[in-house]
Amino acid sequence: MARNVKNIKELAALIGISATTVSRVLNGKAELYRISPATSKKVLNAANEFSYYPDRIARGLRLKRTETLGLIIPDIANPFFASIAKTIEFETRRNGYSLILGDSLDDIQTETELLNLFAGRKVDGIILAPVGHSSAHIEEFQKRGIPVMVIDRYLPGTKIPFITTDNYAGAFEAVEYMISKGHRVIACIQGLKGISVNTDRVQGYRDALEKNNITVDNHMILGNDFGVENGYIQTQILMSREKMPTAILALSNLISIGVMRALSEKNLSIPDDVSIVSFDDQPYSAFLASPMTTVEQLKEEIARIAVNGLLAWIRTGKIDQQIDKMLKPKLIFRKSVKTINV
Amino acid sequence: MARNVKNIKELAALIGISATTVSRVLNGKAELYRISPATSKKVLNAANEFSYYPDRIARGLRLKRTETLGLIIPDIANPFFASIAKTIEFETRRNGYSLILGDSLDDIQTETELLNLFAGRKVDGIILAPVGHSSAHIEEFQKRGIPVMVIDRYLPGTKIPFITTDNYAGAFEAVEYMISKGHRVIACIQGLKGISVNTDRVQGYRDALEKNNITVDNHMILGNDFGVENGYIQTQILMSREKMPTAILALSNLISIGVMRALSEKNLSIPDDVSIVSFDDQPYSAFLASPMTTVEQLKEEIARIAVNGLLAWIRTGKIDQQIDKMLKPKLIFRKSVKTINV
DNA sequence: TCAAAATGCACAAACGATTGTGCAAAAAAT
DNA sequence: ATTTTTTGCACAATCGTTTGTGCATTTTGA
């Protein structure tokens, strides 16, 4: 027995009561509408016995609120984003919301499509790790009234709130460390030019060099993509030059995988032939041929702040502009940087 | 100008036409209902100009179909599942559906909650990488009429369709390979006992040994979890024994990370001191201290078949029982297995 | 004892889309 | 010049909730 009941009317009929009352009891508004305790109890019992769950779709339509968040990231297979996604999903659910996932494939066109798609699905808010340069489509979107929280980057010139890592500090520290180990010719393989993550890291790299009276050689800053392929190609270019760097700062975990691939093909080893520091610590970082010194970002923290900030925004209807945050990263020392003669 | 329009009525009013007609044009039923080409064109233009997107919630309510799929996996931060999730998201979207993500945290209670949650959200179907032993909650769920497709495992004794790797073959080949390299004492660090993935791999391990006239030593099969910690602990146990194995078969990528951690703490190196083959190839596998020989699963393939099979099921209303598949994995040879004296 | 206040619940509209059916006007057939 | 058929579209109901309002009935107060 105890068959399932398909909607609130059916349940109401079973108790011999109106749907209105059932709805009110189930939404905790019994007192507010003076439903007697006896009736309340009957409703609760029946709902339980016949395992009635309100249809969230109908509810969403009526309430104009779906209790759903959208998450758009450039690549869920990238462990950096996968970790963030995990915490975001957890926090989202803990707050009674569900999460729609969109992988923008590092493509701004896809990102835009996803934004529109999510708008059509009436998500209550969106967490976005943006890709590419333009932020017009995001701003335009913001105007439609759907809260958007940016993670991993910030969008200069916009009012879109963000949570990210203090990338400048991360790069600065990493480079100072390499310099302290005697390195003077340090290359920087960067990701997508022009976006804040990259700009800030490169600036940290530059400033660390200059602070130590090392002239910045623009030929040593190269690449334009956060992926493996870019790390691979740029390393090949670097290694074919007369003036080879003694150290490389890789601006993402994927780039450093490309670096490793290129180096191993040339039978060059880390750190004997080239030293390296990579952004993004990973579970495997410690077990690489040469355990990798990395700049660790506080991924869980970013995720948590993003979700809770977004939900607060949704509930109150206004942005807490205080939310903008740049979390200090942490340099994890391992064995991929060699001390060389000064 | 070109302000956005908020619903179909508003758009219809703007053209001076009924919502009915707008709906029909937008759903490609213009001909069916004899809407004149002129009117059709006007609708299409207006919809475009005012960037009207139908409210999927209202649509879902009326159609009793949300064009949403649910994905439940044990750990999105595990690169194996992250890769699968990426392809699933892509295929899902390519078919006009959206994806709700749930991370079951390797916990059967959470998995059950997610199933119910997704049911309440009226997903059209669910792709599930189940955790734990019991499958009663899944079967019960199936009866509620929501199609569920299982990946990564199968559920013996149920009719729930699945796509998985031929884990038996993968383990068998891996072990035969190690034997061919002269290994006779091979340990197997397993994941969760009793679930098909694990059972099949262990059986493959056993059969490969027996086929080669090596008696299976049950002490060499240990562990009970697919995570890093288990790999770490079991390796410590193995290494503290009198009779140490010369090779280890790690039944997951996470387990092998644990193995590496334990070995490196004891200053043991791969493959000089211990050889290892791990399930699940990863982007970093080639760049580990010792490039890892792995059993690669066809993750994209699994994802693609799962999504398309599920969608077919949703559309036709019946399961194609032919869909059950065990995809042959591929052994990738690197340098984590040493040839030893026979 | 009678008016006023409190109690307990139900009616019906609304959210935004889709669709079976019906009804004019125009075109074709006789 | 009628009748019949076709064309082109609109009305209104429906999906399952939630909620403003209203109406009996009971309780309280004087």
XYZ file of C-alpha atoms (C1' of nucleotides) in Angstrom:
744
model
C 0.000 0.000 0.000
C 1.011 3.559 0.723
C 0.966 4.215 -2.971
C 2.466 7.464 -4.091
C 0.212 10.363 -4.659
C 0.740 12.441 -7.744
C -0.217 15.951 -6.780
C -1.417 18.150 -4.027
C -5.052 17.917 -5.009
C -5.047 14.185 -4.825
C -3.497 14.341 -1.420
C -5.967 16.973 -0.296
C -8.879 14.873 -1.521
C -7.573 11.913 0.409
C -7.730 13.868 3.641
C -10.937 15.554 2.663
C -9.483 19.017 2.751
C -8.541 21.736 0.292
C -5.253 21.959 -1.578
C -4.789 25.399 -0.130
C -4.577 24.078 3.375
C -2.232 21.293 2.423
C 0.067 23.740 0.727
C 0.078 26.063 3.695
C 0.851 23.356 6.168
C 3.609 21.936 4.040
C 5.171 25.354 3.677
C 5.150 26.006 7.369
C 2.498 28.651 7.152
C -0.028 26.814 9.250
C 0.029 29.292 12.104
C 0.067 32.269 9.855
C -3.170 31.119 8.302
C -4.647 29.703 11.453
C -4.728 26.078 10.456
C -5.632 24.027 13.516
C -2.939 21.745 14.918
C -5.207 18.783 14.321
C -5.485 19.517 10.622
C -1.796 20.212 10.374
C -0.976 16.876 11.864
C -3.270 15.096 9.466
C -1.622 16.791 6.499
C 1.876 16.040 7.660
C 1.050 12.411 8.273
C -0.632 11.953 4.956
C 2.190 13.683 3.073
C 4.566 11.349 4.736
C 2.534 8.204 4.285
C 1.916 8.776 0.615
C 5.379 10.230 0.133
C 4.170 13.365 -1.494
C 6.807 15.773 -2.800
C 5.592 18.981 -4.385
C 6.351 19.374 -8.051
C 9.271 21.789 -8.137
C 8.447 22.820 -11.649
C 4.959 23.988 -10.848
C 6.301 25.548 -7.712
C 9.000 27.316 -9.661
C 6.486 28.691 -12.091
C 4.288 30.094 -9.399
C 7.098 31.377 -7.211
C 9.273 32.674 -10.018
C 12.151 31.066 -8.252
C 13.590 27.666 -9.014
C 16.110 27.220 -6.242
C 18.631 26.309 -8.863
C 22.066 27.744 -9.455
C 24.012 27.584 -12.692
C 27.720 26.852 -12.781
C 29.723 27.656 -15.882
C 33.343 26.654 -16.021
C 35.807 26.429 -18.879
C 36.781 22.807 -18.372
C 35.395 20.451 -15.784
C 38.102 17.917 -16.616
C 40.714 20.353 -15.375
C 41.276 19.227 -11.788
C 41.474 22.814 -10.633
C 37.936 23.486 -11.749
C 36.747 20.025 -10.810
C 37.756 20.666 -7.206
C 36.002 23.980 -7.185
C 32.923 22.407 -8.728
C 32.829 19.780 -6.029
C 32.700 22.295 -3.235
C 30.234 24.451 -5.103
C 27.920 21.514 -5.601
C 28.159 20.633 -1.944
C 27.484 24.125 -0.664
C 24.680 24.589 -3.133
C 22.878 21.480 -2.031
C 23.478 22.183 1.611
C 21.409 25.310 1.066
C 18.552 23.470 -0.587
C 19.468 24.487 -4.097
C 20.379 22.374 -7.090
C 23.172 22.941 -9.547
C 23.060 22.975 -13.336
C 26.456 22.416 -14.848
C 27.775 23.953 -18.046
C 31.226 23.402 -19.526
C 32.085 26.331 -21.769
C 34.912 24.423 -23.458
C 37.103 27.504 -23.079
C 34.956 29.088 -25.739
C 33.292 32.438 -25.330
C 30.538 31.596 -27.780
C 29.601 28.539 -25.765
C 29.777 30.581 -22.598
C 27.255 33.033 -23.986
C 24.965 30.237 -25.078
C 25.117 28.754 -21.630
C 24.232 32.054 -20.016
C 21.164 32.330 -22.209
C 20.261 28.727 -21.699
C 20.452 29.118 -17.946
C 18.404 32.285 -18.111
C 15.725 30.390 -20.002
C 15.830 27.752 -17.325
C 15.247 30.468 -14.784
C 18.169 29.743 -12.525
C 18.193 32.020 -9.510
C 21.847 32.849 -9.928
C 25.001 31.923 -11.759
C 28.563 31.213 -10.766
C 30.830 31.838 -13.684
C 34.479 31.224 -14.316
C 34.686 33.326 -17.456
C 36.780 32.629 -20.483
C 38.104 35.054 -23.051
C 38.413 38.794 -23.040
C 35.082 40.349 -23.626
C 32.812 40.825 -20.681
C 30.062 42.657 -22.510
C 27.871 39.605 -22.724
C 28.139 39.134 -18.988
C 27.265 42.696 -18.173
C 24.357 42.616 -20.507
C 23.261 39.501 -18.777
C 23.559 41.072 -15.378
C 21.114 43.708 -16.478
C 18.506 41.078 -17.079
C 18.388 40.727 -13.362
C 20.044 37.407 -12.782
C 22.826 37.612 -10.206
C 26.180 36.517 -11.569
C 29.166 35.814 -9.372
C 32.525 35.496 -11.035
C 35.199 33.182 -9.722
C 38.830 32.666 -10.627
C 38.967 36.059 -12.301
C 37.615 39.554 -12.039
C 36.276 41.762 -14.772
C 37.886 45.171 -14.632
C 35.559 48.029 -15.328
C 32.484 46.125 -14.306
C 30.591 45.843 -11.054
C 30.352 42.111 -11.209
C 31.386 40.647 -7.874
C 34.204 38.147 -7.807
C 36.193 35.760 -5.691
C 39.653 34.929 -6.895
C 43.196 34.240 -5.857
C 45.685 37.028 -5.327
C 47.474 35.968 -8.449
C 49.878 38.864 -8.364
C 51.162 37.812 -4.966
C 51.382 34.177 -6.016
C 53.542 34.895 -9.009
C 55.617 37.436 -7.152
C 56.468 35.008 -4.393
C 57.193 32.198 -6.797
C 59.610 34.306 -8.798
C 61.306 35.740 -5.748
C 61.846 32.197 -4.584
C 63.447 31.223 -7.847
C 65.653 34.278 -7.727
C 66.692 33.397 -4.221
C 67.822 30.066 -5.594
C 70.155 31.847 -7.966
C 68.050 31.981 -11.110
C 68.386 35.058 -13.260
C 66.915 33.982 -16.560
C 63.382 32.959 -15.798
C 60.786 32.361 -18.480
C 57.072 32.775 -17.977
C 54.683 30.654 -19.988
C 51.432 32.441 -19.741
C 47.800 31.660 -20.338
C 45.298 33.743 -22.202
C 46.591 37.284 -22.487
C 44.452 40.129 -21.271
C 42.375 38.373 -18.682
C 42.931 39.267 -15.082
C 44.300 35.934 -13.900
C 47.007 36.140 -16.474
C 47.701 39.843 -16.331
C 48.110 39.768 -12.588
C 50.393 36.771 -12.637
C 52.553 38.262 -15.334
C 52.713 41.535 -13.459
C 53.786 39.710 -10.328
C 56.467 38.005 -12.358
C 57.677 41.311 -13.802
C 57.690 43.156 -10.523
C 59.559 40.411 -8.725
C 62.277 40.551 -11.348
C 62.519 44.303 -11.292
C 62.535 44.489 -7.554
C 65.617 42.287 -7.739
C 67.220 44.415 -10.407
C 66.774 41.913 -13.165
C 65.731 43.452 -16.438
C 62.592 41.932 -17.814
C 63.191 40.318 -21.180
C 59.904 40.295 -23.060
C 61.027 37.343 -25.093
C 60.877 35.365 -21.922
C 57.155 35.929 -21.577
C 55.372 33.774 -24.076
C 52.284 31.740 -24.852
C 48.606 32.596 -24.906
C 46.596 29.723 -23.541
C 46.169 27.862 -20.273
C 46.194 24.431 -21.911
C 48.690 21.596 -22.176
C 49.453 22.229 -25.813
C 50.613 25.762 -25.163
C 52.998 24.617 -22.451
C 54.391 22.051 -24.814
C 54.924 24.364 -27.750
C 56.325 27.295 -25.833
C 58.804 25.053 -24.094
C 60.003 23.751 -27.422
C 60.491 27.327 -28.554
C 62.338 28.226 -25.384
C 64.639 25.235 -25.670
C 65.537 25.992 -29.231
C 66.878 29.405 -28.364
C 70.430 30.379 -27.808
C 69.673 32.019 -24.531
C 67.830 29.355 -22.639
C 66.144 30.108 -19.315
C 67.301 28.251 -16.231
C 63.818 28.326 -14.799
C 60.227 28.446 -15.970
C 57.165 29.811 -14.269
C 54.163 27.913 -15.630
C 50.962 29.830 -15.142
C 48.714 26.777 -14.879
C 48.814 23.121 -13.975
C 48.004 22.202 -17.551
C 50.818 24.331 -18.911
C 53.283 22.596 -16.621
C 52.184 19.226 -17.948
C 53.004 20.489 -21.433
C 56.360 21.735 -20.212
C 57.149 18.345 -18.763
C 56.211 16.628 -21.956
C 58.449 18.868 -24.070
C 61.353 18.551 -21.693
C 61.138 14.801 -21.450
C 61.130 14.520 -25.217
C 64.412 16.416 -25.281
C 65.726 14.313 -22.437
C 65.982 17.356 -20.252
C 65.209 16.829 -16.635
C 63.679 18.892 -13.876
C 65.335 20.476 -11.993
C 68.803 19.508 -13.230
C 68.414 21.125 -16.610
C 65.494 23.454 -16.001
C 63.748 24.475 -12.828
C 60.015 24.994 -12.706
C 57.287 26.382 -10.511
C 53.685 25.814 -11.494
C 50.416 27.402 -10.537
C 47.730 25.118 -9.052
C 48.693 22.375 -6.680
C 47.334 18.930 -7.523
C 47.113 15.606 -5.740
C 49.752 14.219 -8.064
C 52.103 17.194 -7.825
C 54.201 15.529 -5.143
C 54.728 12.394 -7.179
C 55.990 13.730 -10.417
C 59.420 12.829 -11.737
C 60.483 15.862 -9.834
C 58.005 16.737 -7.122
C 56.653 20.057 -8.227
C 56.894 23.308 -6.347
C 53.506 24.914 -6.812
C 51.375 27.920 -6.027
C 48.355 26.512 -4.253
C 45.053 28.280 -4.488
C 42.383 28.026 -1.815
C 39.866 26.312 -4.001
C 37.381 25.257 -1.326
C 37.440 28.716 0.135
C 36.747 30.320 -3.208
C 33.852 27.963 -3.817
C 32.325 28.458 -0.414
C 32.469 32.215 -0.480
C 31.075 32.292 -3.992
C 28.041 30.157 -3.217
C 27.183 31.819 0.048
C 27.698 35.273 -1.347
C 25.517 34.494 -4.305
C 22.762 33.062 -2.143
C 22.824 36.085 0.127
C 22.529 38.258 -2.933
C 19.589 36.233 -4.191
C 17.800 36.349 -0.877
C 18.329 39.983 -0.061
C 18.178 41.232 -3.589
C 21.344 43.271 -3.344
C 25.014 42.696 -3.788
C 27.303 42.851 -0.855
C 30.078 44.654 -2.647
C 32.333 43.801 0.240
C 32.360 40.355 -1.158
C 35.036 40.991 -3.719
C 37.964 38.989 -2.522
C 41.469 38.030 -3.534
C 42.594 35.106 -1.440
C 46.280 34.787 -0.723
C 47.751 31.673 -2.320
C 50.363 29.479 -0.700
C 53.701 28.460 -2.123
C 54.352 24.770 -1.649
C 58.031 23.934 -1.762
C 59.097 20.681 -3.330
C 61.961 19.742 -5.553
C 61.493 21.264 -8.953
C 63.766 24.242 -8.332
C 67.514 23.746 -8.276
C 69.961 26.021 -6.476
C 72.396 27.316 -9.051
C 75.651 29.236 -8.855
C 75.168 32.917 -8.487
C 16.054 49.667 -28.047
C 15.223 46.086 -28.794
C 14.301 45.637 -25.189
C 13.713 42.148 -24.022
C 10.236 40.825 -23.913
C 9.177 38.876 -20.882
C 6.695 36.335 -22.095
C 4.922 34.982 -25.081
C 1.844 37.116 -24.610
C 3.832 40.291 -24.612
C 5.558 39.246 -27.779
C 2.268 38.254 -29.352
C 0.739 41.603 -28.461
C 3.671 43.389 -30.023
C 2.996 41.697 -33.328
C -0.717 41.980 -32.904
C -1.297 38.273 -32.960
C -2.271 35.529 -30.515
C 0.109 33.681 -28.241
C -1.122 30.473 -29.789
C 0.270 31.377 -33.140
C 3.563 32.531 -31.734
C 3.979 29.295 -29.863
C 3.189 27.235 -32.913
C 5.622 29.061 -35.127
C 8.388 28.868 -32.573
C 7.853 25.166 -32.155
C 8.027 24.491 -35.850
C 4.363 23.658 -36.142
C 3.531 26.485 -38.473
C 2.690 24.283 -41.411
C 0.812 21.786 -39.328
C -1.517 24.518 -38.176
C -1.552 26.404 -41.433
C 0.157 29.557 -40.270
C 0.910 31.681 -43.317
C 4.543 32.170 -44.238
C 4.117 35.908 -43.795
C 2.968 35.531 -40.209
C 5.666 32.990 -39.503
C 8.299 35.361 -40.672
C 6.953 38.152 -38.530
C 7.013 35.943 -35.468
C 10.506 34.718 -36.111
C 11.798 38.223 -36.632
C 10.121 39.589 -33.571
C 11.322 36.713 -31.410
C 14.782 37.414 -32.599
C 14.639 41.163 -32.284
C 13.279 41.113 -28.768
C 15.369 38.088 -27.898
C 12.477 36.093 -26.610
C 13.246 32.729 -25.074
C 10.332 30.679 -23.832
C 10.232 30.062 -20.113
C 11.404 26.488 -19.760
C 9.713 26.159 -16.414
C 6.275 26.945 -17.739
C 7.044 24.801 -20.724
C 8.151 21.960 -18.500
C 4.967 22.156 -16.484
C 2.751 22.007 -19.498
C 4.744 19.370 -21.340
C 5.544 17.241 -18.297
C 9.044 17.091 -19.589
C 11.904 19.304 -18.507
C 14.599 18.362 -20.952
C 16.922 17.969 -18.058
C 19.113 15.025 -17.149
C 20.545 14.294 -13.736
C 24.098 13.108 -13.245
C 25.127 11.505 -9.989
C 28.747 10.603 -9.456
C 30.723 9.657 -6.376
C 33.400 12.315 -6.696
C 33.615 14.988 -9.338
C 37.123 15.888 -8.196
C 38.312 12.456 -9.245
C 39.707 13.077 -12.734
C 38.222 9.837 -13.967
C 34.705 11.009 -13.203
C 35.475 14.575 -14.169
C 36.388 13.441 -17.667
C 33.229 11.410 -17.937
C 31.206 14.333 -16.671
C 32.691 16.582 -19.296
C 31.602 14.392 -22.146
C 28.226 13.769 -20.581
C 27.628 17.481 -20.239
C 28.632 18.036 -23.829
C 26.447 15.297 -25.263
C 23.558 16.323 -23.106
C 23.666 19.893 -24.279
C 24.186 18.880 -27.872
C 20.816 17.209 -27.617
C 19.091 20.240 -26.211
C 19.044 18.997 -22.657
C 20.574 20.470 -19.535
C 22.441 18.660 -16.821
C 21.929 18.788 -13.074
C 24.994 17.639 -11.208
C 25.072 15.744 -7.945
C 28.165 14.553 -6.105
C 27.251 11.655 -3.870
C 30.467 11.958 -1.859
C 30.890 8.205 -2.096
C 27.988 7.942 0.287
C 24.918 5.847 -0.373
C 22.711 8.002 1.814
C 23.607 11.071 -0.197
C 23.064 9.128 -3.389
C 19.532 8.274 -2.312
C 18.815 11.859 -1.390
C 20.028 12.987 -4.772
C 17.792 10.515 -6.542
C 14.779 11.854 -4.679
C 15.822 15.414 -5.187
C 16.167 14.875 -8.912
C 12.806 13.163 -9.039
C 11.221 16.180 -7.406
C 12.903 18.349 -9.977
C 11.325 16.223 -12.635
C 14.439 15.303 -14.558
C 13.660 13.237 -17.619
C 16.357 10.719 -16.844
C 19.360 10.020 -14.661
C 22.883 8.851 -15.274
C 24.247 7.277 -12.176
C 27.661 6.036 -11.161
C 26.501 4.187 -8.080
C 28.358 3.826 -4.846
C 28.123 1.141 -2.226
C 26.538 -2.264 -2.304
C 22.821 -1.978 -2.081
C 20.872 -1.339 -5.230
C 17.420 -1.545 -3.733
C 16.987 2.207 -3.676
C 17.814 2.395 -7.343
C 15.381 -0.310 -8.331
C 12.655 1.251 -6.292
C 13.411 4.473 -8.042
C 13.260 2.873 -11.427
C 9.715 1.817 -10.670
C 8.693 5.414 -10.270
C 9.126 5.696 -13.977
C 12.268 7.741 -14.309
C 14.825 6.102 -16.585
C 18.130 5.443 -14.863
C 21.287 4.508 -16.727
C 24.192 3.179 -14.729
C 27.781 3.844 -15.714
C 31.089 2.529 -14.470
C 29.395 -0.429 -12.839
C 26.537 -2.815 -13.308
C 24.033 -4.020 -10.779
C 23.755 -7.787 -10.852
C 20.275 -9.115 -10.456
C 18.633 -5.957 -11.731
C 17.423 -4.868 -15.137
C 19.046 -1.494 -14.918
C 20.987 -0.837 -18.107
C 24.667 -0.040 -17.810
C 27.764 1.000 -19.680
C 31.052 0.070 -18.151
C 34.572 -1.058 -18.847
C 35.428 -4.700 -19.205
C 37.228 -4.560 -15.924
C 37.929 -8.251 -15.862
C 39.845 -8.045 -19.108
C 41.715 -4.949 -17.981
C 42.971 -6.526 -14.816
C 43.714 -9.804 -16.539
C 45.879 -8.173 -19.165
C 47.666 -5.997 -16.667
C 48.578 -8.959 -14.517
C 49.624 -11.135 -17.439
C 51.878 -8.295 -18.491
C 53.489 -8.133 -15.068
C 53.930 -11.879 -15.069
C 55.575 -11.710 -18.457
C 58.055 -9.301 -16.921
C 59.007 -11.921 -14.393
C 56.850 -10.954 -11.452
C 55.468 -13.733 -9.337
C 54.448 -12.008 -6.158
C 51.918 -9.422 -7.186
C 49.723 -7.566 -4.751
C 46.338 -6.139 -5.560
C 45.112 -3.088 -3.718
C 41.415 -3.076 -4.277
C 38.572 -0.612 -3.989
C 35.216 -1.179 -2.395
C 34.608 -4.888 -2.065
C 31.471 -6.380 -3.493
C 30.725 -3.909 -6.236
C 31.079 -5.059 -9.786
C 33.994 -2.841 -10.771
C 36.051 -4.255 -7.978
C 34.857 -7.828 -8.125
C 35.581 -8.063 -11.812
C 39.022 -6.559 -11.515
C 39.953 -8.833 -8.672
C 38.650 -11.813 -10.586
C 40.746 -10.812 -13.574
C 43.734 -10.576 -11.292
C 43.075 -14.003 -9.822
C 42.462 -15.710 -13.121
C 45.578 -14.268 -14.704
C 47.664 -15.631 -11.859
C 46.050 -19.031 -11.957
C 46.301 -19.302 -15.678
C 50.022 -18.875 -15.203
C 50.154 -21.441 -12.438
C 50.752 -18.959 -9.684
C 48.828 -19.703 -6.553
C 46.715 -16.827 -5.415
C 47.723 -15.608 -1.996
C 44.716 -13.959 -0.405
C 46.942 -11.859 1.777
C 48.048 -10.141 -1.370
C 44.565 -8.837 -2.035
C 43.844 -6.025 0.364
C 42.085 -2.752 0.893
C 38.462 -1.732 0.630
C 38.214 1.745 -0.867
C 39.019 3.493 -4.122
C 40.570 6.527 -2.438
C 44.107 7.786 -1.889
C 44.165 6.947 1.784
C 43.496 3.297 1.172
C 46.360 3.059 -1.298
C 48.620 4.692 1.209
C 47.727 2.487 4.142
C 47.680 -0.804 2.297
C 51.071 -0.089 0.812
C 52.470 0.553 4.244
C 51.068 -2.773 5.343
C 52.502 -4.530 2.345
C 55.919 -3.014 2.847
C 56.040 -4.016 6.481
C 55.623 -7.664 5.669
C 58.286 -10.265 5.423
C 57.115 -11.408 2.057
C 56.965 -8.230 0.042
C 55.412 -8.177 -3.403
C 57.576 -7.194 -6.341
C 54.638 -5.602 -8.070
C 51.361 -3.946 -7.208
C 48.159 -3.708 -9.184
C 46.357 -0.552 -8.063
C 42.666 -0.704 -8.837
C 42.231 3.041 -9.243
C 44.181 6.169 -10.059
C 43.595 7.454 -6.559
C 44.897 4.265 -5.013
C 48.070 4.535 -7.039
C 48.663 8.052 -5.764
C 48.463 6.647 -2.258
C 50.873 3.899 -3.202
C 53.342 6.440 -4.510
C 53.089 8.478 -1.373
C 53.774 5.494 0.864
C 56.651 4.295 -1.263
C 58.319 7.672 -1.454
C 58.140 8.029 2.312
C 60.065 4.783 2.617
C 62.470 5.906 -0.072
C 61.402 3.077 -2.257
C 61.291 3.817 -5.932
C 59.180 2.685 -8.841
C 60.016 0.432 -10.611
C 63.383 -0.366 -9.054
C 61.979 -1.497 -5.753
C 58.381 -2.127 -6.646
C 56.613 -2.272 -9.990
C 53.117 -0.922 -10.411
C 50.269 -0.879 -12.860
C 47.328 1.401 -12.175
C 43.783 1.546 -13.420
C 42.686 4.796 -15.098
C 45.056 6.698 -17.324
C 45.481 10.386 -16.537
C 47.076 13.342 -18.283
C 49.846 13.347 -15.730
C 50.468 9.592 -15.826
C 53.306 9.976 -18.289
C 55.127 12.510 -16.164
C 55.301 10.811 -12.846
C 58.626 9.966 -11.233
C 58.229 6.763 -13.092
C 55.859 7.126 -16.019
C 52.985 4.904 -15.073
C 51.783 1.890 -16.981
C 48.001 2.132 -16.846
C 44.758 0.511 -17.844
C 42.981 3.143 -19.842
C 39.224 3.199 -19.911
C 37.264 4.635 -22.801
C 35.733 7.420 -20.798
C 34.365 9.471 -23.679
C 32.848 6.384 -25.208
C 31.149 5.414 -21.995
C 29.751 8.906 -21.600
C 28.510 9.128 -25.145
C 26.775 5.779 -25.160
C 25.206 6.492 -21.800
C 23.716 9.823 -22.815
C 22.466 8.719 -26.172
C 21.090 5.477 -24.838
C 19.275 7.323 -22.096
C 17.834 9.873 -24.488
C 16.629 7.147 -26.820
C 14.991 5.488 -23.874
C 13.324 8.731 -22.860
C 12.075 9.430 -26.344
C 10.793 5.979 -27.196
C 9.697 5.089 -23.721
C 11.452 1.754 -23.692
C 14.861 0.430 -22.862
C 17.052 -0.919 -25.562
C 18.354 -3.812 -23.531
C 21.022 -4.266 -26.153
C 22.607 -1.224 -24.680
C 24.381 -3.016 -21.876
C 28.015 -2.759 -22.759
C 31.414 -3.597 -21.391
C 34.027 -1.658 -23.300
C 37.441 -3.182 -23.685
C 40.088 -1.117 -21.925
C 43.561 -0.506 -23.263
C 46.840 -1.200 -21.547
C 49.249 1.711 -21.900
C 52.826 0.677 -21.481
C 55.212 3.050 -19.774
C 57.976 2.528 -17.285
C 56.539 1.530 -13.981
C 57.120 -2.181 -14.459
C 60.631 -3.567 -14.201
C 61.797 -6.782 -15.798
C 63.101 -9.026 -13.061
C 64.990 -12.284 -13.057
C 62.839 -15.244 -13.573
C -28.600 37.577 24.993
C -26.591 39.903 21.191
C -22.800 42.262 18.728
C -17.902 41.926 17.897
C -13.858 39.410 17.337
C -11.395 35.333 16.434
C -10.971 30.904 14.262
C -10.632 27.643 10.429
C -10.669 26.815 6.128
C -11.890 27.137 0.800
C -12.465 29.762 -3.833
C -10.423 31.217 -7.610
C -6.801 33.624 -9.901
C -2.177 33.535 -11.306
C 2.536 31.904 -13.047
C 3.783 31.140 -18.793
C 3.633 27.982 -21.877
C 1.006 24.365 -25.249
C -2.939 22.456 -27.827
C -7.771 20.594 -29.150
C -11.226 22.736 -31.179
C -13.921 26.186 -33.380
C -15.034 29.961 -36.215
C -14.688 33.546 -39.606
C -12.996 34.886 -44.151
C -11.142 33.666 -48.528
C -10.777 30.464 -52.301
C -12.530 26.802 -55.032
C -16.108 24.119 -56.934
C -20.588 23.661 -58.893
C -24.386 33.096 -57.438
C -24.378 29.603 -54.134
C -22.372 25.959 -51.673
C -18.322 23.607 -50.256
C -13.668 23.521 -49.059
C -9.602 25.502 -47.551
C -7.005 28.888 -45.141
C -5.560 31.410 -41.079
C -5.800 32.196 -36.837
C -7.826 32.730 -31.771
C -10.389 30.897 -27.423
C -9.998 28.696 -23.484
C -8.495 24.812 -20.875
C -4.604 22.739 -18.812
C -0.137 21.498 -16.221
C 0.584 21.715 -10.264
C 1.547 25.043 -7.194
C 0.826 29.278 -4.125
C -1.794 33.087 -2.112
C -5.103 37.279 -1.506
C -9.389 37.385 0.006
C -13.779 36.052 1.740
C -17.136 33.514 4.211
C -19.132 30.649 7.637
C -18.819 29.186 12.337
C -17.342 29.522 16.945
C -15.740 32.090 20.789
C -15.420 36.188 23.489
C -17.004 40.451 25.534
C -20.461 43.473 27.339
